[in-house]
PDB file of C-alpha atoms and ligand atoms in Angstrom:
ATOM      1  CA  UNK V 349     199.899 140.766 224.251  1.00  0.00           C
ATOM      2  CA  UNK V 350     201.941 142.426 221.282  1.00  0.00           C
ATOM      3  CA  UNK V 351     203.870 145.520 222.398  1.00  0.00           C
ATOM      4  CA  UNK V 352     204.668 146.966 218.861  1.00  0.00           C
ATOM      5  CA  UNK V 353     202.526 148.434 216.408  1.00  0.00           C
ATOM      6  CA  UNK V 354     203.646 149.460 212.603  1.00  0.00           C
ATOM      7  CA  UNK V 355     202.037 152.322 211.077  1.00  0.00           C
ATOM      8  CA  UNK V 356     202.262 151.871 207.100  1.00  0.00           C
ATOM      9  CA  UNK V 357     200.769 154.549 205.511  1.00  0.00           C
ATOM     10  CA  UNK V 358     199.831 153.754 202.113  1.00  0.00           C
ATOM     11  CA  UNK V 359     198.600 155.508 198.829  1.00  0.00           C
ATOM     12  CA  UNK V 360     198.566 152.949 195.711  1.00  0.00           C
ATOM     13  CA  UNK V 361     200.547 150.148 197.058  1.00  0.00           C
ATOM     14  CA  UNK V 362     198.786 147.430 195.627  1.00  0.00           C
ATOM     15  CA  UNK V 363     202.384 145.969 194.318  1.00  0.00           C
ATOM     16  CA  UNK V 364     203.657 146.115 197.773  1.00  0.00           C
ATOM     17  CA  UNK V 365     201.144 145.950 200.261  1.00  0.00           C
ATOM     18  CA  UNK V 366     200.554 142.049 200.844  1.00  0.00           C
ATOM     19  CA  UNK V 367     204.364 141.019 200.757  1.00  0.00           C
ATOM     20  CA  UNK V 368     205.031 143.729 203.277  1.00  0.00           C
ATOM     21  CA  UNK V 369     202.600 142.538 205.590  1.00  0.00           C
ATOM     22  CA  UNK V 370     203.330 138.927 205.202  1.00  0.00           C
ATOM     23  CA  UNK V 371     207.054 139.957 205.648  1.00  0.00           C
ATOM     24  CA  UNK V 372     206.398 141.682 209.026  1.00  0.00           C
ATOM     25  CA  UNK V 373     204.173 139.055 210.480  1.00  0.00           C
ATOM     26  CA  UNK V 374     207.110 136.574 209.677  1.00  0.00           C
ATOM     27  CA  UNK V 375     209.527 138.485 211.784  1.00  0.00           C
ATOM     28  CA  UNK V 376     210.820 136.228 214.826  1.00  0.00           C
ATOM     29  CA  UNK V 377     209.714 139.326 217.492  1.00  0.00           C
ATOM     30  CA  UNK V 378     205.600 139.549 216.992  1.00  0.00           C
ATOM     31  CA  UNK V 379     204.509 143.295 215.605  1.00  0.00           C
ATOM     32  CA  UNK V 380     201.110 144.309 214.958  1.00  0.00           C
ATOM     33  CA  UNK V 381     200.416 146.358 211.858  1.00  0.00           C
ATOM     34  CA  UNK V 382     198.038 149.006 211.165  1.00  0.00           C
ATOM     35  CA  UNK V 383     197.772 150.480 207.679  1.00  0.00           C
ATOM     36  CA  UNK V 384     196.544 153.813 207.170  1.00  0.00           C
ATOM     37  CA  UNK V 385     195.239 153.942 203.583  1.00  0.00           C
ATOM     38  CA  UNK V 386     194.123 157.316 201.702  1.00  0.00           C
ATOM     39  CA  UNK V 387     191.177 155.764 199.481  1.00  0.00           C
ATOM     40  CA  UNK V 388     194.036 154.132 197.073  1.00  0.00           C
ATOM     41  CA  UNK V 389     192.436 154.117 193.617  1.00  0.00           C
ATOM     42  CA  UNK V 390     193.958 150.922 193.119  1.00  0.00           C
ATOM     43  CA  UNK V 391     192.219 149.239 195.497  1.00  0.00           C
ATOM     44  CA  UNK V 392     195.147 148.452 198.398  1.00  0.00           C
ATOM     45  CA  UNK V 393     192.694 148.560 201.063  1.00  0.00           C
ATOM     46  CA  UNK V 394     190.744 145.682 199.921  1.00  0.00           C
ATOM     47  CA  UNK V 395     194.190 143.652 199.715  1.00  0.00           C
ATOM     48  CA  UNK V 396     194.345 144.722 203.463  1.00  0.00           C
ATOM     49  CA  UNK V 397     191.008 143.678 204.178  1.00  0.00           C
ATOM     50  CA  UNK V 398     191.487 140.127 203.061  1.00  0.00           C
ATOM     51  CA  UNK V 399     194.146 139.639 204.424  1.00  0.00           C
ATOM     52  CA  UNK V 400     192.497 140.644 207.892  1.00  0.00           C
ATOM     53  CA  UNK V 401     190.907 137.397 208.073  1.00  0.00           C
ATOM     54  CA  UNK V 402     193.916 135.522 208.232  1.00  0.00           C
ATOM     55  CA  UNK V 403     195.591 137.577 210.858  1.00  0.00           C
ATOM     56  CA  UNK V 404     192.587 138.791 212.892  1.00  0.00           C
ATOM     57  CA  UNK V 405     193.384 141.117 215.897  1.00  0.00           C
ATOM     58  CA  UNK V 406     196.864 141.723 214.172  1.00  0.00           C
ATOM     59  CA  UNK V 407     196.541 143.216 211.221  1.00  0.00           C
ATOM     60  CA  UNK V 408     194.193 146.350 211.488  1.00  0.00           C
ATOM     61  CA  UNK V 409     193.238 149.236 208.913  1.00  0.00           C
ATOM     62  CA  UNK V 410     192.108 152.738 209.173  1.00  0.00           C
ATOM     63  CA  UNK V 411     190.627 154.570 205.524  1.00  0.00           C
ATOM     64  CA  UNK V 412     190.433 157.957 205.067  1.00  0.00           C
ATOM     65  CA  UNK V 413     188.440 159.527 201.974  1.00  0.00           C
ATOM     66  CA  UNK V 414     191.182 161.093 199.762  1.00  0.00           C
ATOM     67  CA  UNK V 415     195.118 161.917 199.783  1.00  0.00           C
ATOM     68  CA  UNK V 416     195.570 163.760 202.803  1.00  0.00           C
ATOM     69  CA  UNK V 417     199.247 163.553 203.199  1.00  0.00           C
ATOM     70  CA  UNK V 418     202.039 161.600 204.492  1.00  0.00           C
ATOM     71  CA  UNK V 419     202.228 163.316 208.097  1.00  0.00           C
ATOM     72  CA  UNK V 420     198.293 163.619 209.025  1.00  0.00           C
ATOM     73  CA  UNK V 421     198.294 159.537 208.259  1.00  0.00           C
ATOM     74  CA  UNK V 422     200.826 159.209 210.768  1.00  0.00           C
ATOM     75  CA  UNK V 423     199.327 161.654 212.978  1.00  0.00           C
ATOM     76  CA  UNK V 424     196.182 159.535 212.893  1.00  0.00           C
ATOM     77  CA  UNK V 425     197.992 156.169 213.308  1.00  0.00           C
ATOM     78  CA  UNK V 426     199.728 157.573 216.314  1.00  0.00           C
ATOM     79  CA  UNK V 427     196.105 158.492 217.850  1.00  0.00           C
ATOM     80  CA  UNK V 428     195.024 154.911 217.074  1.00  0.00           C
ATOM     81  CA  UNK V 429     198.001 153.374 218.880  1.00  0.00           C
ATOM     82  CA  UNK V 430     197.788 155.723 222.046  1.00  0.00           C
ATOM     83  CA  UNK V 431     194.189 154.458 222.442  1.00  0.00           C
ATOM     84  CA  UNK V 432     195.651 151.119 223.098  1.00  0.00           C
ATOM     85  CA  UNK V 433     198.112 149.655 224.888  1.00  0.00           C
ATOM     86  CA  UNK V 434     201.562 149.405 222.474  1.00  0.00           C
ATOM     87  CA  UNK V 435     204.583 150.816 224.012  1.00  0.00           C
ATOM     88  CA  UNK V 436     206.776 150.984 220.828  1.00  0.00           C
ATOM     89  CA  UNK V 437     204.748 152.609 217.858  1.00  0.00           C
ATOM     90  CA  UNK V 438     206.826 152.453 213.982  1.00  0.00           C
ATOM     91  CA  UNK V 439     206.750 154.426 211.375  1.00  0.00           C
ATOM     92  CA  UNK V 440     207.651 152.120 208.113  1.00  0.00           C
ATOM     93  CA  UNK V 441     207.186 152.744 204.334  1.00  0.00           C
ATOM     94  CA  UNK V 442     205.364 150.503 202.338  1.00  0.00           C
ATOM     95  CA  UNK V 443     207.523 150.074 199.393  1.00  0.00           C
ATOM     96  CA  UNK V 444     210.418 147.929 200.755  1.00  0.00           C
ATOM     97  CA  UNK V 445     212.816 150.857 201.141  1.00  0.00           C
ATOM     98  CA  UNK V 446     212.831 149.882 204.706  1.00  0.00           C
ATOM     99  CA  UNK V 447     213.918 146.602 205.446  1.00  0.00           C
ATOM    100  CA  UNK V 448     211.393 145.039 207.745  1.00  0.00           C
ATOM    101  CA  UNK V 449     213.924 142.817 209.590  1.00  0.00           C
ATOM    102  CA  UNK V 450     215.562 146.242 211.020  1.00  0.00           C
ATOM    103  CA  UNK V 451     212.124 146.756 212.889  1.00  0.00           C
ATOM    104  CA  UNK V 452     213.841 144.457 215.571  1.00  0.00           C
ATOM    105  CA  UNK V 453     216.880 146.697 215.911  1.00  0.00           C
ATOM    106  CA  UNK V 454     214.958 149.837 216.394  1.00  0.00           C
ATOM    107  CA  UNK V 455     213.005 148.076 218.751  1.00  0.00           C
ATOM    108  CA  UNK V 456     215.974 146.979 220.612  1.00  0.00           C
ATOM    109  CA  UNK V 457     217.553 150.474 220.843  1.00  0.00           C
ATOM    110  CA  UNK V 458     214.349 151.723 222.579  1.00  0.00           C
ATOM    111  CA  UNK V 459     213.924 148.543 225.143  1.00  0.00           C
ATOM    112  CA  UNK V 460     217.747 149.629 225.701  1.00  0.00           C
ATOM    113  CA  UNK V 461     216.819 153.312 226.307  1.00  0.00           C
ATOM    114  CA  UNK V 462     216.601 155.767 223.411  1.00  0.00           C
ATOM    115  CA  UNK V 463     213.103 157.344 223.359  1.00  0.00           C
ATOM    116  CA  UNK V 464     213.166 157.606 219.754  1.00  0.00           C
ATOM    117  CA  UNK V 465     215.257 155.334 217.385  1.00  0.00           C
ATOM    118  CA  UNK V 466     215.512 156.451 213.659  1.00  0.00           C
ATOM    119  CA  UNK V 467     216.642 154.096 211.062  1.00  0.00           C
ATOM    120  CA  UNK V 468     219.562 156.089 209.506  1.00  0.00           C
ATOM    121  CA  UNK V 469     221.175 155.933 206.052  1.00  0.00           C
ATOM    122  CA  UNK V 470     223.981 158.409 206.808  1.00  0.00           C
ATOM    123  CA  UNK V 471     225.447 157.220 210.031  1.00  0.00           C
ATOM    124  CA  UNK V 472     228.559 155.298 207.979  1.00  0.00           C
ATOM    125  CA  UNK V 473     228.679 156.617 204.944  1.00  0.00           C
ATOM    126  CA  UNK V 474     225.701 156.613 202.733  1.00  0.00           C
ATOM    127  CA  UNK V 475     224.106 153.372 202.568  1.00  0.00           C
ATOM    128  CA  UNK V 476     221.340 154.284 199.807  1.00  0.00           C
ATOM    129  CA  UNK V 477     220.946 151.501 197.069  1.00  0.00           C
ATOM    130  CA  UNK V 478     219.486 152.358 193.730  1.00  0.00           C
ATOM    131  CA  UNK V 479     218.633 155.795 194.022  1.00  0.00           C
ATOM    132  CA  UNK V 480     220.341 158.143 191.241  1.00  0.00           C
ATOM    133  CA  UNK V 481     223.283 160.186 192.384  1.00  0.00           C
ATOM    134  CA  UNK V 482     220.985 163.279 191.952  1.00  0.00           C
ATOM    135  CA  UNK V 483     218.823 162.076 194.801  1.00  0.00           C
ATOM    136  CA  UNK V 484     221.042 160.525 197.025  1.00  0.00           C
ATOM    137  CA  UNK V 485     222.924 164.272 196.931  1.00  0.00           C
ATOM    138  CA  UNK V 486     219.438 165.945 197.618  1.00  0.00           C
ATOM    139  CA  UNK V 487     218.566 163.681 200.144  1.00  0.00           C
ATOM    140  CA  UNK V 488     221.993 164.102 201.609  1.00  0.00           C
ATOM    141  CA  UNK V 489     222.522 167.631 201.409  1.00  0.00           C
ATOM    142  CA  UNK V 490     218.684 168.548 202.644  1.00  0.00           C
ATOM    143  CA  UNK V 491     219.979 166.674 206.332  1.00  0.00           C
ATOM    144  CA  UNK V 492     223.079 169.228 206.343  1.00  0.00           C
ATOM    145  CA  UNK V 493     220.966 171.924 205.571  1.00  0.00           C
ATOM    146  CA  UNK V 494     218.256 170.491 208.354  1.00  0.00           C
ATOM    147  CA  UNK V 495     221.598 170.608 211.046  1.00  0.00           C
ATOM    148  CA  UNK V 496     223.127 173.783 209.928  1.00  0.00           C
ATOM    149  CA  UNK V 497     219.469 175.530 210.394  1.00  0.00           C
ATOM    150  CA  UNK V 498     218.213 173.608 213.295  1.00  0.00           C
ATOM    151  CA  UNK V 499     221.145 173.221 215.126  1.00  0.00           C
ATOM    152  CA  UNK V 500     220.399 169.324 215.819  1.00  0.00           C
ATOM    153  CA  UNK V 501     222.789 166.586 215.369  1.00  0.00           C
ATOM    154  CA  UNK V 502     221.105 164.292 213.757  1.00  0.00           C
ATOM    155  CA  UNK V 503     222.670 162.691 210.581  1.00  0.00           C
ATOM    156  CA  UNK V 504     219.263 161.571 208.446  1.00  0.00           C
ATOM    157  CA  UNK V 505     217.196 164.247 209.560  1.00  0.00           C
ATOM    158  CA  UNK V 506     214.091 163.370 206.686  1.00  0.00           C
ATOM    159  CA  UNK V 507     214.445 159.555 207.563  1.00  0.00           C
ATOM    160  CA  UNK V 508     210.952 157.624 207.860  1.00  0.00           C
ATOM    161  CA  UNK V 509     211.788 154.682 209.550  1.00  0.00           C
ATOM    162  CA  UNK V 510     211.238 155.258 213.303  1.00  0.00           C
ATOM    163  CA  UNK V 511     210.569 153.597 216.528  1.00  0.00           C
ATOM    164  CA  UNK V 512     209.013 155.994 219.149  1.00  0.00           C
ATOM    165  CA  UNK V 513     208.495 154.962 222.738  1.00  0.00           C
ATOM    166  CA  UNK V 514     205.228 155.694 223.768  1.00  0.00           C
ATOM    167  CA  UNK V 515     205.712 158.612 226.028  1.00  0.00           C
ATOM    168  CA  UNK V 516     207.197 160.543 223.019  1.00  0.00           C
ATOM    169  CA  UNK V 517     203.794 160.532 221.143  1.00  0.00           C
ATOM    170  CA  UNK V 518     201.716 160.997 224.834  1.00  0.00           C
ATOM    171  CA  UNK V 519     203.988 164.357 225.324  1.00  0.00           C
ATOM    172  CA  UNK V 520     204.319 166.033 221.918  1.00  0.00           C
ATOM    173  CA  UNK V 521     201.233 167.662 221.641  1.00  0.00           C
ATOM    174  CA  UNK V 522     200.411 166.251 217.953  1.00  0.00           C
ATOM    175  CA  UNK V 523     197.736 168.548 217.093  1.00  0.00           C
ATOM    176  CA  UNK V 524     200.465 171.309 217.011  1.00  0.00           C
ATOM    177  CA  UNK V 525     202.309 169.124 214.279  1.00  0.00           C
ATOM    178  CA  UNK V 526     201.738 171.294 210.786  1.00  0.00           C
ATOM    179  CA  UNK V 527     203.632 169.619 208.213  1.00  0.00           C
ATOM    180  CA  UNK V 528     203.146 166.768 206.051  1.00  0.00           C
ATOM    181  CA  UNK V 529     205.664 165.504 203.916  1.00  0.00           C
ATOM    182  CA  UNK V 530     209.754 165.417 204.597  1.00  0.00           C
ATOM    183  CA  UNK V 531     209.044 168.557 206.941  1.00  0.00           C
ATOM    184  CA  UNK V 532     206.973 166.115 209.072  1.00  0.00           C
ATOM    185  CA  UNK V 533     209.861 164.040 209.828  1.00  0.00           C
ATOM    186  CA  UNK V 534     212.118 166.907 210.195  1.00  0.00           C
ATOM    187  CA  UNK V 535     209.488 168.705 212.636  1.00  0.00           C
ATOM    188  CA  UNK V 536     209.061 165.173 214.684  1.00  0.00           C
ATOM    189  CA  UNK V 537     212.712 164.738 215.335  1.00  0.00           C
ATOM    190  CA  UNK V 538     213.516 168.426 216.233  1.00  0.00           C
ATOM    191  CA  UNK V 539     210.244 168.774 218.701  1.00  0.00           C
ATOM    192  CA  UNK V 540     211.324 165.225 220.330  1.00  0.00           C
ATOM    193  CA  UNK V 541     214.771 166.829 221.031  1.00  0.00           C
ATOM    194  CA  UNK V 542     213.503 169.918 222.063  1.00  0.00           C
ATOM    195  CA  UNK V 543     211.435 167.649 224.694  1.00  0.00           C
ATOM    196  CA  UNK V 544     214.533 166.347 226.016  1.00  0.00           C
ATOM    197  CA  UNK V 545     214.097 162.650 224.629  1.00  0.00           C
ATOM    198  CA  UNK V 546     216.864 160.692 223.835  1.00  0.00           C
ATOM    199  CA  UNK V 547     216.847 160.512 219.993  1.00  0.00           C
ATOM    200  CA  UNK V 548     219.418 157.814 218.400  1.00  0.00           C
ATOM    201  CA  UNK V 549     220.128 156.598 214.748  1.00  0.00           C
ATOM    202  CA  UNK V 550     220.882 153.278 214.255  1.00  0.00           C
ATOM    203  CA  UNK V 551     222.349 152.573 211.035  1.00  0.00           C
ATOM    204  CA  UNK V 552     220.149 150.663 207.740  1.00  0.00           C
ATOM    205  CA  UNK V 553     220.319 150.421 204.204  1.00  0.00           C
ATOM    206  CA  UNK V 554     217.697 152.415 202.283  1.00  0.00           C
ATOM    207  CA  UNK V 555     216.714 150.575 199.221  1.00  0.00           C
ATOM    208  CA  UNK V 556     214.622 152.456 196.310  1.00  0.00           C
ATOM    209  CA  UNK V 557     211.351 151.266 195.827  1.00  0.00           C
ATOM    210  CA  UNK V 558     211.047 148.563 193.063  1.00  0.00           C
ATOM    211  CA  UNK V 559     207.257 148.773 192.361  1.00  0.00           C
ATOM    212  CA  UNK V 560     204.513 151.138 192.346  1.00  0.00           C
ATOM    213  CA  UNK V 561     204.950 154.604 191.894  1.00  0.00           C
ATOM    214  CA  UNK V 562     206.490 157.731 193.788  1.00  0.00           C
ATOM    215  CA  UNK V 563     204.625 160.597 195.534  1.00  0.00           C
ATOM    216  CA  UNK V 564     207.638 162.677 196.244  1.00  0.00           C
ATOM    217  CA  UNK V 565     206.630 165.887 194.716  1.00  0.00           C
ATOM    218  CA  UNK V 566     208.165 169.399 194.267  1.00  0.00           C
ATOM    219  CA  UNK V 567     205.452 170.470 196.966  1.00  0.00           C
ATOM    220  CA  UNK V 568     206.781 168.612 199.503  1.00  0.00           C
ATOM    221  CA  UNK V 569     210.521 169.260 198.962  1.00  0.00           C
ATOM    222  CA  UNK V 570     209.092 173.034 199.217  1.00  0.00           C
ATOM    223  CA  UNK V 571     207.606 172.203 202.091  1.00  0.00           C
ATOM    224  CA  UNK V 572     210.995 170.842 203.925  1.00  0.00           C
ATOM    225  CA  UNK V 573     213.027 173.699 202.577  1.00  0.00           C
ATOM    226  CA  UNK V 574     210.975 176.643 204.042  1.00  0.00           C
ATOM    227  CA  UNK V 575     209.552 174.681 206.930  1.00  0.00           C
ATOM    228  CA  UNK V 576     212.711 174.104 208.709  1.00  0.00           C
ATOM    229  CA  UNK V 577     213.467 177.819 208.692  1.00  0.00           C
ATOM    230  CA  UNK V 578     209.719 178.549 209.830  1.00  0.00           C
ATOM    231  CA  UNK V 579     210.040 175.849 212.367  1.00  0.00           C
ATOM    232  CA  UNK V 580     213.643 177.394 213.589  1.00  0.00           C
ATOM    233  CA  UNK V 581     212.236 180.414 213.812  1.00  0.00           C
ATOM    234  CA  UNK V 582     209.107 179.237 215.586  1.00  0.00           C
ATOM    235  CA  UNK V 583     210.753 177.591 218.462  1.00  0.00           C
ATOM    236  CA  UNK V 584     212.267 180.622 219.579  1.00  0.00           C
ATOM    237  CA  UNK V 585     208.804 181.800 221.035  1.00  0.00           C
ATOM    238  CA  UNK V 586     207.927 178.495 222.040  1.00  0.00           C
ATOM    239  CA  UNK V 587     207.956 176.715 224.880  1.00  0.00           C
ATOM    240  CA  UNK V 588     208.712 172.941 225.372  1.00  0.00           C
ATOM    241  CA  UNK V 589     207.739 171.471 228.758  1.00  0.00           C
TER     242      UNK V 589
HETATM  243  N1  LIG Q 911     198.033 157.542 203.903  1.00  0.00           N
HETATM  244  C1  LIG Q 911     199.145 157.902 202.830  1.00  0.00           C
HETATM  245  N2  LIG Q 911     200.299 157.287 202.586  1.00  0.00           N
HETATM  246  C2  LIG Q 911     200.849 158.153 201.814  1.00  0.00           C
HETATM  247  C3  LIG Q 911     200.720 159.582 201.055  1.00  0.00           C
HETATM  248  N3  LIG Q 911     201.620 159.558 200.208  1.00  0.00           N
HETATM  249  C4  LIG Q 911     202.525 158.620 200.526  1.00  0.00           C
HETATM  250  N4  LIG Q 911     202.278 157.781 201.259  1.00  0.00           N
HETATM  251  C5  LIG Q 911     202.677 156.571 201.778  1.00  0.00           C
HETATM  252  O1  LIG Q 911     204.094 157.145 202.233  1.00  0.00           O
HETATM  253  C6  LIG Q 911     204.994 155.924 202.059  1.00  0.00           C
HETATM  254  C7  LIG Q 911     205.907 156.852 201.785  1.00  0.00           C
HETATM  255  O2  LIG Q 911     205.813 157.547 200.598  1.00  0.00           O
HETATM  256  P1  LIG Q 911     206.974 156.852 199.039  1.00  0.00           P
HETATM  257  O3  LIG Q 911     205.916 157.391 197.682  1.00  0.00           O
HETATM  258  O4  LIG Q 911     207.505 156.056 198.920  1.00  0.00           O
HETATM  259  O5  LIG Q 911     207.875 158.220 199.360  1.00  0.00           O
HETATM  260  P2  LIG Q 911     209.078 158.284 199.025  1.00  0.00           P
HETATM  261  O6  LIG Q 911     209.893 157.506 199.939  1.00  0.00           O
HETATM  262  O7  LIG Q 911     209.885 159.741 199.415  1.00  0.00           O
HETATM  263  O8  LIG Q 911     209.587 158.191 197.558  1.00  0.00           O
HETATM  264  P3  LIG Q 911     209.916 156.962 196.625  1.00  0.00           P
HETATM  265  O9  LIG Q 911     210.169 155.690 197.308  1.00  0.00           O
HETATM  266  O10 LIG Q 911     210.649 157.707 195.475  1.00  0.00           O
HETATM  267  O11 LIG Q 911     208.296 156.393 195.996  1.00  0.00           O
HETATM  268  C8  LIG Q 911     204.539 154.985 201.124  1.00  0.00           C
HETATM  269  O12 LIG Q 911     204.170 153.839 201.781  1.00  0.00           O
HETATM  270  C9  LIG Q 911     203.530 155.609 200.659  1.00  0.00           C
HETATM  271  O13 LIG Q 911     202.309 154.766 200.312  1.00  0.00           O
HETATM  272  C10 LIG Q 911     199.513 159.829 201.394  1.00  0.00           C
HETATM  273  O14 LIG Q 911     199.510 160.974 201.178  1.00  0.00           O
HETATM  274  N5  LIG Q 911     198.782 159.362 202.369  1.00  0.00           N
HETATM  275 MG1  LIG Q 912     209.315 154.921 199.110  1.00  0.00          MG
END
């Protein structure tokens, strides 16, 4: 039985979705895929459903009615995975910013004792390809800001390429996770560390999307900026056990 599930949230990814699914299924280690699509108007879900005939019992889709945000898409996917047998549960973007080949290295880190392995852009310098300098700087300083406020030793706090061991998702109260964008990624890491899980960073090269459109918005940015302060203050009053 396949022990790994890659959750791919999608909103208007018709240029990427078929290619990324085929790429994941061509890896030397088997991974199942769950696409969580938020009613993409461009028909992303239909492409997935057609491919399901080619990959029965390996490719799954959950469709939600509207664009409900990345964080809640992942929470939906985590719950789906926990109802099944998966030991390793991954987050990965649809747009090839994350190289599917790296799934194997993230999984390996968890097999070697990590509870959560993060594909990190900032372990050895800055490994980002094709981002405008302004965005690299923003992301890099965002991580520094998070480290400063949260006092966590994570170089790439907003990373969205992650392998969770099942026990992490079973332990974290998923109904208490409240953020949806970059702050969601920070919140998951912060919470896992607070619960005492071993979180490791694996260096990856991150490439800007070449197809499709960005869903990054100032709202997501604002959520992250104020969210970390809220998370930090909230953690003073919260018990992690
Ligand atoms: N289900 C779902 N998926 C989403 C939503 N917003 C973004 N996504 C997906 O989440 C992943 C990351 O979103 P991106 O738009 O690539 O965000 P980003 O990487 O910060 O920005 P760019 O790479 O510049 O576009 C992609 O696979 C998107 O399709 C959403 O509201 N719901
Ligand atoms: Mg992207």
